[in-house]
Amino acid sequence: MISLTDAVIAGNEWKYVKECLDTTWISSAGKYVGQFEQMVAEFAGAKYGVACMNGTAGLHLCLEMIGVSQDDYVITPNITFIATLNSIKYTGASPILIDVYADTWQMDVGLLKRFLEKDTEVRNGKLFLKKDNRRIKAIMPVHVLGNMTEMDELLELADIYHLDVVEDSTEALGSSYKGKHAGNFGKFGVFSFNGNKIISTGGGGVIVTNDEALAKRAKHLTTQAKVSRIDYIHDEVGYNYRLTNILAAVGVAQMEQLEGFIARKKFVNQFYRTELGGISDITFQKVNDHIDPNCWLFTFSTAQMRPLLEYLNSNGVQCRPFWMPMNQLKMFKDDLYITENNHASKVYDTCISIPCSSDITDEELKTVVEKIKEFYKSIG
Ligand SMILES: *Cc1c(COP(=O)(O)O)cnc(C)c1O
């Protein structure tokens, strides 16, 4: 089986983890945590990084820190992984789901603008949804597949409507918009190091911010809000959201290889676009000129998605459909979904992700293309 996205353990992972075990610095106080935080922040062009146990926890914490709470709203795209929505629900807030562009599959900022103009109201520097007078506090863009939406326009709206921005950058380590790396556009950005992400610690995350006070507060809240080094004195309800030294050690080794991983992902992306372009109705995700994506997970659209998925999965090529749109999940079906043409539904019905590990071989790439061609030939 050619797998969809493998973690690639090819550097100093064993060496650094062994050092943690040999020295018994396995928990969260070891040196690799700080080193990993710094490496991720530096790579992302942010001033500060705070490690946490996974991306979901990081997103939750960021929403808490900007004061999202019971009965508030957070604006987010209808196409995303469930973790985005879960992090919103943990605070007691509800999502407002915005449909995506048909071609880039990112949150439709024009649609967002029309919604804000028509259905919301600013009073005393606060934004309210007209129909129920509940506060809308934040907007959480998601850089779906490492691509990005129109960030300038989005930030302008955030400014006009007094919304804080937390970026779900979990898929976008290595992606930038007009030369600025993902994660730096709002108060916080969050990266994930889950098993399938561009680098992995098995599970893990880093919150980035350019505000020193917010970085300190994030560290404080991820570590049970302990005030003093010796005494057990805590000044608020905190979380045990830390990343362990062992996992941070893996992360440091992964960061050392990141440039190479991104280069390979970009090669794979170009290879598939060249080899699959023009076959049947295959269309690729549009990437606007001013965006430099990390090409994390190669995905294309075809009306034959379901039979193709079945064919490839039973012929040695591991593939996946896209996430079910959030408004179609039973937990969120009653939440507000802003749409004109329900592009999310079409994206879900047609998109398929194909193998693109950072260590996929040229031979494997050719096999994937062959199998796809075989499929289209078989259906005529
Ligand atoms: C991976 C991912 C997350 C969550 O990250 P975890 O580290 O798995 O908790 C959140 N949002 C999106 C869009 C993701 O792809």
PDB file of C-alpha atoms and ligand atoms in Angstrom, residues 52-59 79-85 87 142-145 168-172 190-197 202-205 296 323, ligand 1:
ATOM      1  CA  CYS A  52       1.098  22.441  23.860  1.00  0.00           C
ATOM      2  CA  MET A  53      -0.052  18.843  23.727  1.00  0.00           C
ATOM      3  CA  ASN A  54      -1.887  19.153  20.408  1.00  0.00           C
ATOM      4  CA  GLY A  55      -3.364  21.655  18.009  1.00  0.00           C
ATOM      5  CA  THR A  56      -6.901  21.279  19.333  1.00  0.00           C
ATOM      6  CA  ALA A  57      -5.802  22.216  22.863  1.00  0.00           C
ATOM      7  CA  GLY A  58      -3.852  25.148  21.443  1.00  0.00           C
ATOM      8  CA  LEU A  59      -6.877  26.491  19.570  1.00  0.00           C
ATOM      9  CA  ILE A  79     -14.900  23.220   5.371  1.00  0.00           C
ATOM     10  CA  THR A  80     -12.398  22.317   8.073  1.00  0.00           C
ATOM     11  CA  PHE A  81     -11.365  19.420  10.272  1.00  0.00           C
ATOM     12  CA  ILE A  82     -13.652  18.856  13.270  1.00  0.00           C
ATOM     13  CA  ALA A  83     -11.012  20.084  15.758  1.00  0.00           C
ATOM     14  CA  THR A  84     -11.648  23.715  14.790  1.00  0.00           C
ATOM     15  CA  LEU A  85     -15.306  23.420  15.754  1.00  0.00           C
ATOM     16  CA  SER A  87     -12.231  24.053  20.165  1.00  0.00           C
ATOM     17  CA  VAL A 142      -8.414  27.885   8.594  1.00  0.00           C
ATOM     18  CA  HIS A 143      -5.581  27.514   6.070  1.00  0.00           C
ATOM     19  CA  VAL A 144      -7.145  24.474   4.455  1.00  0.00           C
ATOM     20  CA  LEU A 145      -4.494  22.075   3.066  1.00  0.00           C
ATOM     21  CA  ASP A 168      -6.045  27.717  12.601  1.00  0.00           C
ATOM     22  CA  SER A 169      -2.649  27.314  10.938  1.00  0.00           C
ATOM     23  CA  THR A 170      -2.439  23.683  11.951  1.00  0.00           C
ATOM     24  CA  GLU A 171      -1.933  22.585   8.325  1.00  0.00           C
ATOM     25  CA  ALA A 172       0.121  25.574   7.235  1.00  0.00           C
ATOM     26  CA  VAL A 190      -1.628  27.494  16.096  1.00  0.00           C
ATOM     27  CA  PHE A 191       0.436  24.739  14.449  1.00  0.00           C
ATOM     28  CA  SER A 192      -0.210  21.025  14.836  1.00  0.00           C
ATOM     29  CA  PHE A 193       2.240  18.129  14.865  1.00  0.00           C
ATOM     30  CA  ASN A 194      -0.273  15.322  14.623  1.00  0.00           C
ATOM     31  CA  GLY A 195       0.854  12.153  12.824  1.00  0.00           C
ATOM     32  CA  ASN A 196      -0.245  13.291   9.378  1.00  0.00           C
ATOM     33  CA  LYS A 197       0.986  16.891   9.448  1.00  0.00           C
ATOM     34  CA  GLY A 202       3.065  11.947  17.188  1.00  0.00           C
ATOM     35  CA  GLY A 203       0.859  14.566  18.777  1.00  0.00           C
ATOM     36  CA  GLY A 204       1.687  18.136  19.638  1.00  0.00           C
ATOM     37  CA  GLY A 205       1.188  21.788  18.908  1.00  0.00           C
ATOM     38  CA  TRP A 296       0.769  19.645   2.613  1.00  0.00           C
ATOM     39  CA  TRP A 323     -13.968  16.328   5.574  1.00  0.00           C
TER      40      TRP A 323
HETATM   41  C1  LIG B   1      -4.863  18.749  12.517  1.00  0.00           C
HETATM   42  C2  LIG B   1      -5.867  19.851  12.609  1.00  0.00           C
HETATM   43  C3  LIG B   1      -6.280  20.393  13.846  1.00  0.00           C
HETATM   44  C4  LIG B   1      -5.954  19.822  15.185  1.00  0.00           C
HETATM   45  O1  LIG B   1      -4.720  19.454  15.455  1.00  0.00           O
HETATM   46  P1  LIG B   1      -4.408  18.244  16.473  1.00  0.00           P
HETATM   47  O2  LIG B   1      -2.979  18.476  16.737  1.00  0.00           O
HETATM   48  O3  LIG B   1      -4.679  16.983  15.739  1.00  0.00           O
HETATM   49  O4  LIG B   1      -5.257  18.421  17.679  1.00  0.00           O
HETATM   50  C5  LIG B   1      -7.129  21.478  13.831  1.00  0.00           C
HETATM   51  N1  LIG B   1      -7.601  21.994  12.697  1.00  0.00           N
HETATM   52  C6  LIG B   1      -7.266  21.491  11.493  1.00  0.00           C
HETATM   53  C7  LIG B   1      -7.810  22.128  10.258  1.00  0.00           C
HETATM   54  C8  LIG B   1      -6.403  20.388  11.406  1.00  0.00           C
HETATM   55  O5  LIG B   1      -6.098  19.876  10.210  1.00  0.00           O
END
